[in-house]
Short mmCIF file of C-alpha atoms in Angstrom, two decimals:
data_model
loop_
_atom_site.label_atom_id
_atom_site.label_comp_id
_atom_site.label_asym_id
_atom_site.label_seq_id
_atom_site.Cartn_x
_atom_site.Cartn_y
_atom_site.Cartn_z
CA UNK A 1 0.00 0.00 0.00
CA UNK A 2 1.41 3.36 -1.05
CA UNK A 3 0.90 6.24 1.31
CA UNK A 4 -0.06 9.51 -0.40
CA UNK A 5 1.21 12.62 1.34
CA UNK A 6 -1.53 15.21 1.58
CA UNK A 7 -0.05 17.60 4.14
CA UNK A 8 1.93 20.66 3.12
CA UNK A 9 3.74 20.37 6.43
CA UNK A 10 5.18 16.96 5.59
CA UNK A 11 9.02 17.06 5.92
CA UNK A 12 9.60 16.04 2.28
CA UNK A 13 7.21 18.73 1.04
CA UNK A 14 8.94 21.35 3.19
CA UNK A 15 12.32 20.15 1.92
CA UNK A 16 11.21 20.54 -1.73
CA UNK A 17 9.85 24.01 -1.04
CA UNK A 18 13.04 25.02 0.77
CA UNK A 19 15.26 23.72 -2.04
CA UNK A 20 13.30 25.72 -4.63
CA UNK A 21 13.45 28.84 -2.45
CA UNK A 22 17.11 28.83 -1.47
CA UNK A 23 18.90 27.52 -4.60
CA UNK A 24 21.28 25.84 -2.16
CA UNK A 25 22.99 22.47 -2.05
CA UNK A 26 19.77 20.63 -2.85
CA UNK A 27 18.18 21.42 -6.19
CA UNK A 28 14.83 20.42 -7.62
CA UNK A 29 14.40 19.13 -11.16
CA UNK A 30 10.87 18.92 -12.54
CA UNK A 31 9.35 16.72 -15.23
CA UNK A 32 9.68 13.01 -16.01
CA UNK A 33 12.25 13.43 -18.78
CA UNK A 34 14.57 15.87 -16.96
CA UNK A 35 14.47 13.75 -13.79
CA UNK A 36 15.16 10.54 -15.75
CA UNK A 37 17.94 12.29 -17.69
CA UNK A 38 19.53 13.55 -14.48
CA UNK A 39 19.56 10.05 -12.97
CA UNK A 40 20.95 8.60 -16.22
CA UNK A 41 23.67 11.28 -16.25
CA UNK A 42 24.81 10.10 -12.82
CA UNK A 43 23.26 12.86 -10.76
CA UNK A 44 22.63 11.88 -7.17
CA UNK A 45 18.86 11.69 -6.57
CA UNK A 46 18.08 12.36 -2.92
CA UNK A 47 14.32 11.92 -3.28
CA UNK A 48 11.75 11.63 -6.04
CA UNK A 49 8.11 12.69 -5.72
CA UNK A 50 5.18 12.13 -8.07
CA UNK A 51 1.72 13.62 -8.22
CA UNK A 52 -1.03 11.15 -7.22
CA UNK A 53 -1.83 8.89 -10.17
CA UNK A 54 1.52 9.39 -11.94
CA UNK A 55 4.01 6.53 -12.15
CA UNK A 56 7.79 6.94 -12.35
CA UNK A 57 10.65 4.49 -12.21
CA UNK A 58 13.54 6.12 -10.35
CA UNK A 59 15.65 2.96 -10.17
CA UNK A 60 17.04 2.47 -6.71
CA UNK A 61 15.54 5.69 -5.39
CA UNK A 62 12.25 5.45 -3.55
CA UNK A 63 9.36 7.37 -5.11
CA UNK A 64 6.97 9.23 -2.83
CA UNK A 65 3.44 10.04 -3.92
CA UNK A 66 2.03 13.50 -3.13
CA UNK A 67 -1.61 14.44 -3.45
CA UNK A 68 -2.24 16.55 -6.54
CA UNK A 69 -2.99 19.63 -4.44
CA UNK A 70 0.26 19.29 -2.50
CA UNK A 71 2.30 18.50 -5.63
CA UNK A 72 0.85 21.49 -7.47
CA UNK A 73 1.55 23.72 -4.46
CA UNK A 74 5.30 23.04 -4.63
CA UNK A 75 6.02 22.42 -8.34
CA UNK A 76 6.90 25.46 -10.46
CA UNK A 77 5.66 23.87 -13.67
CA UNK A 78 2.18 22.59 -14.40
CA UNK A 79 2.12 19.28 -16.19
CA UNK A 80 -0.14 16.27 -16.20
CA UNK A 81 2.73 13.82 -15.54
CA UNK A 82 3.87 15.34 -12.25
CA UNK A 83 7.37 14.19 -11.31
CA UNK A 84 10.11 16.03 -9.47
CA UNK A 85 13.39 15.02 -7.95
CA UNK A 86 15.64 16.49 -5.30
CA UNK A 87 19.28 16.19 -6.33
CA UNK A 88 22.60 17.10 -4.77
CA UNK A 89 23.90 20.21 -6.55
CA UNK A 90 26.83 19.14 -8.74
CA UNK A 91 30.16 20.88 -8.22
CA UNK A 92 32.77 21.38 -10.89
CA UNK A 93 36.23 22.83 -10.52
CA UNK A 94 36.75 26.21 -12.20
CA UNK A 95 40.43 25.40 -12.62
CA UNK A 96 39.66 22.20 -14.51
CA UNK A 97 37.44 24.19 -16.88
CA UNK A 98 40.19 26.79 -17.37
CA UNK A 99 42.84 24.10 -17.89
CA UNK A 100 41.31 22.91 -21.17
CA UNK A 101 43.17 24.94 -23.77
CA UNK A 102 42.00 22.93 -26.82
CA UNK A 103 38.70 24.81 -26.81
CA UNK A 104 37.27 27.97 -25.23
CA UNK A 105 35.57 28.47 -21.89
CA UNK A 106 32.59 30.75 -21.30
CA UNK A 107 32.27 33.24 -18.43
CA UNK A 108 28.97 34.94 -17.63
CA UNK A 109 29.13 38.26 -15.81
CA UNK A 110 25.83 39.10 -14.14
CA UNK A 111 23.61 37.33 -16.67
CA UNK A 112 20.39 37.56 -14.68
CA UNK A 113 17.81 35.89 -16.85
CA UNK A 114 17.66 32.13 -16.23
CA UNK A 115 16.48 31.58 -19.82
CA UNK A 116 19.66 33.25 -21.08
CA UNK A 117 21.88 31.24 -18.71
CA UNK A 118 20.21 27.97 -19.77
CA UNK A 119 20.40 28.84 -23.47
CA UNK A 120 24.12 29.62 -23.15
CA UNK A 121 24.76 26.32 -21.32
CA UNK A 122 23.03 24.59 -24.25
CA UNK A 123 25.32 26.49 -26.64
CA UNK A 124 28.34 25.42 -24.57
CA UNK A 125 27.34 21.79 -25.17
CA UNK A 126 26.62 22.32 -28.86
CA UNK A 127 29.95 24.03 -29.48
CA UNK A 128 32.14 21.94 -27.17
CA UNK A 129 33.12 24.70 -24.77
CA UNK A 130 35.12 23.55 -21.73
CA UNK A 131 32.38 24.79 -19.42
CA UNK A 132 30.57 27.81 -18.08
CA UNK A 133 32.08 30.01 -15.36
CA UNK A 134 29.60 32.11 -13.39
CA UNK A 135 30.81 35.48 -12.16
CA UNK A 136 28.70 37.23 -9.50
CA UNK A 137 25.11 38.17 -10.27
CA UNK A 138 24.13 35.28 -12.55
CA UNK A 139 20.87 33.32 -12.40
CA UNK A 140 21.17 29.80 -10.98
CA UNK A 141 21.80 27.40 -13.89
CA UNK A 142 20.02 24.70 -11.87
CA UNK A 143 16.77 26.62 -11.48
CA UNK A 144 13.76 25.21 -13.35
CA UNK A 145 13.67 27.81 -16.14
CA UNK A 146 17.41 27.55 -16.79
CA UNK A 147 17.23 23.74 -16.89
CA UNK A 148 14.36 23.93 -19.40
CA UNK A 149 16.17 26.50 -21.55
CA UNK A 150 19.29 24.35 -21.53
CA UNK A 151 17.27 21.42 -22.97
CA UNK A 152 19.00 19.21 -20.43
CA UNK A 153 22.54 20.39 -21.24
CA UNK A 154 23.11 21.55 -17.63
CA UNK A 155 23.10 17.86 -16.76
CA UNK A 156 26.48 17.34 -18.42
CA UNK A 157 28.15 20.72 -19.04
CA UNK A 158 30.64 21.67 -16.28
CA UNK A 159 29.47 24.85 -14.54
CA UNK A 160 31.31 26.60 -11.72
CA UNK A 161 31.22 29.87 -9.83
CA UNK A 162 34.33 32.05 -10.12
CA UNK A 163 35.35 35.46 -8.83
CA UNK A 164 36.57 38.24 -11.15
CA UNK A 165 39.98 38.04 -9.45
CA UNK A 166 40.30 34.29 -10.01
CA UNK A 167 39.46 34.81 -13.68
CA UNK A 168 41.99 37.64 -13.98
CA UNK A 169 44.64 35.53 -12.21
CA UNK A 170 44.06 32.48 -14.41
CA UNK A 171 46.39 33.66 -17.14
CA UNK A 172 43.94 32.51 -19.83
CA UNK A 173 43.39 35.23 -22.48
CA UNK A 174 40.06 36.99 -21.94
CA UNK A 175 37.78 38.09 -24.77
CA UNK A 176 34.66 40.20 -24.30
CA UNK A 177 32.09 41.73 -26.60
CA UNK A 178 31.79 45.52 -26.63
CA UNK A 179 30.32 48.01 -29.10
CA UNK A 180 33.76 49.49 -29.80
CA UNK A 181 35.52 46.14 -30.18
CA UNK A 182 37.13 44.95 -33.37
CA UNK A 183 34.94 43.04 -35.83
CA UNK A 184 37.32 40.06 -35.79
CA UNK A 185 36.60 36.36 -35.52
CA UNK A 186 36.58 35.00 -31.97
CA UNK A 187 39.42 32.70 -30.89
CA UNK A 188 38.96 28.97 -31.55
CA UNK A 189 40.79 27.87 -28.39
CA UNK A 190 42.82 28.95 -25.36
CA UNK A 191 40.53 31.80 -24.32
CA UNK A 192 37.64 32.69 -22.06
CA UNK A 193 34.73 34.39 -23.85
CA UNK A 194 32.97 36.70 -21.39
CA UNK A 195 29.31 37.63 -21.86
CA UNK A 196 27.82 40.38 -19.73
CA UNK A 197 24.68 41.52 -18.01
CA UNK A 198 21.59 42.06 -20.17
CA UNK A 199 21.65 45.83 -19.56
CA UNK A 200 25.11 46.82 -18.35
CA UNK A 201 27.27 44.37 -20.30
CA UNK A 202 30.61 43.13 -18.98
CA UNK A 203 31.95 44.90 -15.89
CA UNK A 204 34.71 47.50 -16.36
CA UNK A 205 37.28 45.54 -14.38
CA UNK A 206 37.05 42.60 -16.78
CA UNK A 207 36.64 44.73 -19.92
CA UNK A 208 39.96 46.41 -19.17
CA UNK A 209 41.72 43.05 -19.10
CA UNK A 210 40.02 41.69 -22.22
CA UNK A 211 40.48 41.76 -25.96
CA UNK A 212 37.31 43.44 -27.20
CA UNK A 213 35.27 42.05 -30.08
CA UNK A 214 32.15 43.40 -31.70
CA UNK A 215 29.60 41.57 -33.80
CA UNK A 216 28.99 43.39 -37.10
CA UNK A 217 25.37 44.57 -37.18
CA UNK A 218 23.11 47.35 -38.38
CA UNK A 219 24.22 50.73 -37.00
CA UNK A 220 20.58 51.46 -36.13
CA UNK A 221 20.59 48.73 -33.47
CA UNK A 222 22.22 49.13 -30.09
CA UNK A 223 22.69 45.57 -28.99
CA UNK A 224 21.81 41.92 -29.33
CA UNK A 225 20.32 39.67 -26.73
CA UNK A 226 23.23 38.12 -24.78
CA UNK A 227 22.23 34.59 -25.82
CA UNK A 228 22.17 35.67 -29.48
CA UNK A 229 25.67 37.17 -29.13
CA UNK A 230 26.84 33.95 -27.50
CA UNK A 231 25.32 31.84 -30.29
CA UNK A 232 27.12 33.83 -32.96
CA UNK A 233 30.54 33.86 -31.27
CA UNK A 234 30.46 30.28 -29.98
CA UNK A 235 29.23 28.95 -33.32
CA UNK A 236 31.95 30.86 -35.14
CA UNK A 237 34.64 29.74 -32.67
CA UNK A 238 33.63 26.10 -33.17
CA UNK A 239 33.74 26.40 -36.96
CA UNK A 240 37.34 27.69 -36.70
CA UNK A 241 38.49 24.89 -34.37
CA UNK B 1 -11.95 65.89 -12.97
CA UNK B 2 -10.68 62.55 -14.22
CA UNK B 3 -13.04 59.66 -14.00
CA UNK B 4 -11.44 56.39 -12.87
CA UNK B 5 -13.00 53.27 -14.34
CA UNK B 6 -13.55 50.68 -11.66
CA UNK B 7 -15.90 48.27 -13.45
CA UNK B 8 -14.62 45.22 -15.29
CA UNK B 9 -17.71 45.48 -17.49
CA UNK B 10 -16.70 48.91 -18.81
CA UNK B 11 -16.58 48.83 -22.65
CA UNK B 12 -12.89 49.88 -22.79
CA UNK B 13 -11.94 47.19 -20.29
CA UNK B 14 -13.84 44.56 -22.25
CA UNK B 15 -12.18 45.79 -25.45
CA UNK B 16 -8.70 45.41 -23.93
CA UNK B 17 -9.51 41.93 -22.67
CA UNK B 18 -10.94 40.91 -26.05
CA UNK B 19 -7.87 42.24 -27.91
CA UNK B 20 -5.51 40.27 -25.65
CA UNK B 21 -7.64 37.13 -26.06
CA UNK B 22 -8.18 37.14 -29.81
CA UNK B 23 -4.87 38.48 -31.21
CA UNK B 24 -7.03 40.14 -33.87
CA UNK B 25 -6.98 43.53 -35.57
CA UNK B 26 -6.57 45.36 -32.27
CA UNK B 27 -3.43 44.57 -30.31
CA UNK B 28 -2.41 45.58 -26.81
CA UNK B 29 1.05 46.86 -25.97
CA UNK B 30 2.00 47.08 -22.30
CA UNK B 31 4.49 49.27 -20.46
CA UNK B 32 5.27 53.00 -20.70
CA UNK B 33 8.34 52.59 -22.93
CA UNK B 34 6.82 50.15 -25.45
CA UNK B 35 3.64 52.27 -25.72
CA UNK B 36 5.65 55.48 -26.17
CA UNK B 37 7.93 53.77 -28.70
CA UNK B 38 4.94 52.48 -30.67
CA UNK B 39 3.43 55.96 -30.86
CA UNK B 40 6.82 57.44 -31.85
CA UNK B 41 7.17 54.78 -34.56
CA UNK B 42 3.89 55.95 -36.08
CA UNK B 43 1.67 53.17 -34.80
CA UNK B 44 -1.97 54.14 -34.58
CA UNK B 45 -3.02 54.30 -30.92
CA UNK B 46 -6.73 53.62 -30.58
CA UNK B 47 -6.81 54.04 -26.81
CA UNK B 48 -4.38 54.33 -23.92
CA UNK B 49 -5.12 53.27 -20.36
CA UNK B 50 -3.15 53.82 -17.17
CA UNK B 51 -3.41 52.31 -13.72
CA UNK B 52 -4.76 54.78 -11.13
CA UNK B 53 -1.94 57.04 -9.96
CA UNK B 54 0.22 56.57 -13.07
CA UNK B 55 0.72 59.43 -15.51
CA UNK B 56 1.39 59.05 -19.22
CA UNK B 57 1.56 61.52 -22.08
CA UNK B 58 0.07 59.87 -25.18
CA UNK B 59 0.13 63.04 -27.29
CA UNK B 60 -3.17 63.53 -29.07
CA UNK B 61 -4.64 60.29 -27.74
CA UNK B 62 -6.85 60.51 -24.70
CA UNK B 63 -5.62 58.58 -21.65
CA UNK B 64 -8.17 56.70 -19.56
CA UNK B 65 -7.50 55.86 -15.94
CA UNK B 66 -8.44 52.41 -14.65
CA UNK B 67 -8.56 51.46 -10.99
CA UNK B 68 -5.57 49.37 -9.99
CA UNK B 69 -7.71 46.28 -9.51
CA UNK B 70 -9.25 46.62 -12.96
CA UNK B 71 -5.91 47.44 -14.62
CA UNK B 72 -4.25 44.44 -12.97
CA UNK B 73 -7.12 42.20 -14.03
CA UNK B 74 -6.49 42.90 -17.72
CA UNK B 75 -2.74 43.54 -17.99
CA UNK B 76 -0.51 40.52 -18.63
CA UNK B 77 2.53 42.11 -17.02
CA UNK B 78 2.83 43.37 -13.47
CA UNK B 79 4.57 46.70 -13.17
CA UNK B 80 4.31 49.71 -10.94
CA UNK B 81 3.96 52.16 -13.86
CA UNK B 82 0.85 50.61 -15.38
CA UNK B 83 0.34 51.78 -18.96
CA UNK B 84 -1.16 49.95 -21.89
CA UNK B 85 -2.27 50.97 -25.33
CA UNK B 86 -4.64 49.49 -27.89
CA UNK B 87 -3.19 49.82 -31.36
CA UNK B 88 -4.34 48.90 -34.84
CA UNK B 89 -2.40 45.81 -35.94
CA UNK B 90 0.11 46.91 -38.57
CA UNK B 91 -0.03 45.18 -41.95
CA UNK B 92 2.93 44.70 -44.22
CA UNK B 93 2.94 43.26 -47.70
CA UNK B 94 4.69 39.89 -48.03
CA UNK B 95 5.52 40.70 -51.65
CA UNK B 96 7.29 43.90 -50.66
CA UNK B 97 9.40 41.91 -48.19
CA UNK B 98 10.22 39.31 -50.86
CA UNK B 99 11.02 42.02 -53.43
CA UNK B 100 14.11 43.21 -51.54
CA UNK B 101 16.89 41.19 -53.10
CA UNK B 102 19.79 43.19 -51.59
CA UNK B 103 19.42 41.31 -48.32
CA UNK B 104 17.69 38.14 -47.09
CA UNK B 105 14.18 37.64 -45.76
CA UNK B 106 13.26 35.34 -42.88
CA UNK B 107 10.38 32.86 -42.88
CA UNK B 108 9.23 31.14 -39.69
CA UNK B 109 7.44 27.82 -40.07
CA UNK B 110 5.42 26.96 -36.98
CA UNK B 111 7.69 28.75 -34.48
CA UNK B 112 5.34 28.49 -31.53
CA UNK B 113 7.21 30.17 -28.71
CA UNK B 114 6.55 33.93 -28.62
CA UNK B 115 10.00 34.48 -27.06
CA UNK B 116 11.62 32.82 -30.08
CA UNK B 117 9.50 34.84 -32.53
CA UNK B 118 10.37 38.09 -30.75
CA UNK B 119 14.06 37.24 -30.53
CA UNK B 120 14.17 36.46 -34.27
CA UNK B 121 12.40 39.76 -35.08
CA UNK B 122 15.11 41.50 -33.03
CA UNK B 123 17.76 39.62 -35.05
CA UNK B 124 16.02 40.69 -38.29
CA UNK B 125 16.49 44.31 -37.22
CA UNK B 126 20.09 43.78 -36.10
CA UNK B 127 21.09 42.09 -39.33
CA UNK B 128 19.03 44.18 -41.77
CA UNK B 129 16.76 41.40 -43.01
CA UNK B 130 13.96 42.56 -45.32
CA UNK B 131 11.36 41.31 -42.87
CA UNK B 132 9.84 38.28 -41.23
CA UNK B 133 7.31 36.07 -43.03
CA UNK B 134 5.08 33.98 -40.80
CA UNK B 135 4.01 30.59 -42.13
CA UNK B 136 1.11 28.84 -40.36
CA UNK B 137 1.51 27.89 -36.69
CA UNK B 138 3.64 30.78 -35.46
CA UNK B 139 3.14 32.73 -32.25
CA UNK B 140 1.73 36.24 -32.70
CA UNK B 141 4.70 38.65 -33.00
CA UNK B 142 2.48 41.33 -31.46
CA UNK B 143 1.72 39.42 -28.28
CA UNK B 144 3.23 40.82 -25.06
CA UNK B 145 6.02 38.24 -24.68
CA UNK B 146 7.07 38.51 -28.32
CA UNK B 147 7.14 42.30 -28.11
CA UNK B 148 9.31 42.13 -24.98
CA UNK B 149 11.67 39.57 -26.53
CA UNK B 150 12.00 41.73 -29.63
CA UNK B 151 13.20 44.64 -27.47
CA UNK B 152 10.85 46.86 -29.46
CA UNK B 153 12.06 45.68 -32.88
CA UNK B 154 8.55 44.53 -33.86
CA UNK B 155 7.66 48.21 -33.94
CA UNK B 156 9.70 48.74 -37.10
CA UNK B 157 10.50 45.36 -38.70
CA UNK B 158 8.04 44.41 -41.49
CA UNK B 159 6.19 41.23 -40.53
CA UNK B 160 3.60 39.48 -42.67
CA UNK B 161 1.71 36.20 -42.81
CA UNK B 162 2.36 34.03 -45.84
CA UNK B 163 1.20 30.62 -47.03
CA UNK B 164 3.65 27.84 -47.98
CA UNK B 165 2.34 28.06 -51.56
CA UNK B 166 2.92 31.81 -51.81
CA UNK B 167 6.46 31.28 -50.57
CA UNK B 168 7.06 28.45 -53.06
CA UNK B 169 5.59 30.57 -55.87
CA UNK B 170 7.70 33.64 -55.04
CA UNK B 171 10.68 32.46 -57.05
CA UNK B 172 13.07 33.60 -54.32
CA UNK B 173 15.65 30.89 -53.48
CA UNK B 174 14.74 29.13 -50.23
CA UNK B 175 17.32 28.03 -47.66
CA UNK B 176 16.51 25.91 -44.61
CA UNK B 177 18.51 24.37 -41.81
CA UNK B 178 18.51 20.60 -41.53
CA UNK B 179 20.81 18.10 -39.82
CA UNK B 180 21.91 16.63 -43.14
CA UNK B 181 22.46 19.99 -44.82
CA UNK B 182 25.82 21.19 -46.08
CA UNK B 183 28.02 23.11 -43.63
CA UNK B 184 28.23 26.07 -45.97
CA UNK B 185 27.86 29.78 -45.30
CA UNK B 186 24.33 31.14 -45.67
CA UNK B 187 23.58 33.45 -48.60
CA UNK B 188 24.16 37.17 -48.07
CA UNK B 189 21.22 38.26 -50.23
CA UNK B 190 18.44 37.17 -52.58
CA UNK B 191 17.15 34.31 -50.43
CA UNK B 192 14.59 33.42 -47.80
CA UNK B 193 16.03 31.72 -44.72
CA UNK B 194 13.40 29.40 -43.25
CA UNK B 195 13.47 28.45 -39.57
CA UNK B 196 11.20 25.70 -38.33
CA UNK B 197 9.12 24.55 -35.42
CA UNK B 198 10.94 24.00 -32.09
CA UNK B 199 10.35 20.25 -32.24
CA UNK B 200 9.54 19.25 -35.81
CA UNK B 201 11.71 21.72 -37.73
CA UNK B 202 10.77 22.97 -41.21
CA UNK B 203 7.84 21.18 -42.89
CA UNK B 204 8.64 18.59 -45.58
CA UNK B 205 6.94 20.55 -48.36
CA UNK B 206 9.29 23.50 -47.85
CA UNK B 207 12.38 21.38 -47.09
CA UNK B 208 12.02 19.69 -50.47
CA UNK B 209 12.12 23.06 -52.21
CA UNK B 210 15.04 24.44 -50.18
CA UNK B 211 18.80 24.37 -50.22
CA UNK B 212 19.69 22.68 -46.92
CA UNK B 213 22.32 24.08 -44.59
CA UNK B 214 23.59 22.72 -41.31
CA UNK B 215 25.39 24.55 -38.55
CA UNK B 216 28.59 22.74 -37.55
CA UNK B 217 28.28 21.54 -33.97
CA UNK B 218 29.23 18.76 -31.59
CA UNK B 219 28.00 15.38 -32.87
CA UNK B 220 26.73 14.65 -29.35
CA UNK B 221 24.07 17.37 -29.66
CA UNK B 222 20.88 16.95 -31.66
CA UNK B 223 19.82 20.51 -32.24
CA UNK B 224 20.07 24.16 -31.31
CA UNK B 225 17.31 26.42 -30.11
CA UNK B 226 15.70 27.97 -33.21
CA UNK B 227 16.61 31.50 -32.09
CA UNK B 228 20.25 30.42 -31.63
CA UNK B 229 20.30 28.94 -35.15
CA UNK B 230 18.80 32.15 -36.49
CA UNK B 231 21.40 34.27 -34.66
CA UNK B 232 24.26 32.28 -36.16
CA UNK B 233 22.97 32.25 -39.75
CA UNK B 234 21.66 35.83 -39.81
CA UNK B 235 24.84 37.17 -38.20
CA UNK B 236 26.96 35.27 -40.72
CA UNK B 237 24.80 36.38 -43.65
CA UNK B 238 25.17 40.03 -42.58
CA UNK B 239 28.95 39.73 -42.27
CA UNK B 240 29.11 38.45 -45.88
CA UNK B 241 26.89 41.25 -47.28
#
């Protein structure tokens, strides 16, 4: 007999809510496919919950059934096949990402929109970047919208926080986009491509230490969406590799 | 003395709600900057409404004040400076878009996500495309999310519906992305670049009539987001023009 949890005060329900709220060491992945993909990619499932009436095979991990009302009260997405998993946040080493000189690494500087962060992680996978380094002020790549926008790529692309000073000290050549940059091709390898905040761009401290590139575009337009800029430069970098 | 409308049954309120629901000949633009930009770009404002306490100068167009509760009940976005305008949907001629052979045109085939449609309209502006042709199944470029994603570009980029047959009959060379396409550069001019549905891609009928291109990427990845593909090909096309 399966017990269905119907109290919002149940410890598992509170744990899910807390994980979604804090973006801490426990992260919540929603949807049958993302949860199954995470498990298949070796992510450590701490708990899996389904909405009453939904079935899900989580392998060795026990599956807990929540009443529909309770499930819907915690899940951020609405879907008929309600499944969510709590996973241990993965940790990657920024130095290992920076050590790969056969390709480029990506650094995001205050990219606040989780859709942009997820899209750029997906681009990192598509164009074989070493990984994504998150400078301060970025959206959590393991939040639900970023995971969706990444089309699952966050499950296998190395992502790590980094400070501006660590990036400056790394010795890897830095490249950033700026309106007054040269309209040159991006490097194919041995560089960090920095993409900046949706409004303010890359911070001054990093701009000063970077080779500046611009993307040729109509003079009537001020800027591209950061994910569009990343698509163009990462795609071009890959084609030159 | 300004009268504040506090009834959800008021004719203007019902008209706003109907325009948002039907995506018909009257479209609603939300936010002080988008509404002001639309008016500045020569869009025909049929009515402008503000949330009680907000001020807005709509030039010759009368501004109607709605109570906060009523304003919030109709507006899709939540913002402190509540302003929305009803505008006549602009109409552009597909043949005029196709007639410009000095650049490329864009056709979207069942691109369902309004964020993708808006982002691609923004790319059309950045890379001087002749305009955006909408095949069946696309999100409304004049919906609130598409307008936001376009960063205002929908206010000046020509957009028009078109049928597959009209596109096939136009005589303009068609180019589409497909996994098995050649990894060549896109054309710089005299072509229509077709981007397909987020899941199914470009429809068979159009694929058969198109030159197929692929974007070089990691063999481990199946596909890019359609807006990322568009960024790469439109940016490259512009740089070759």
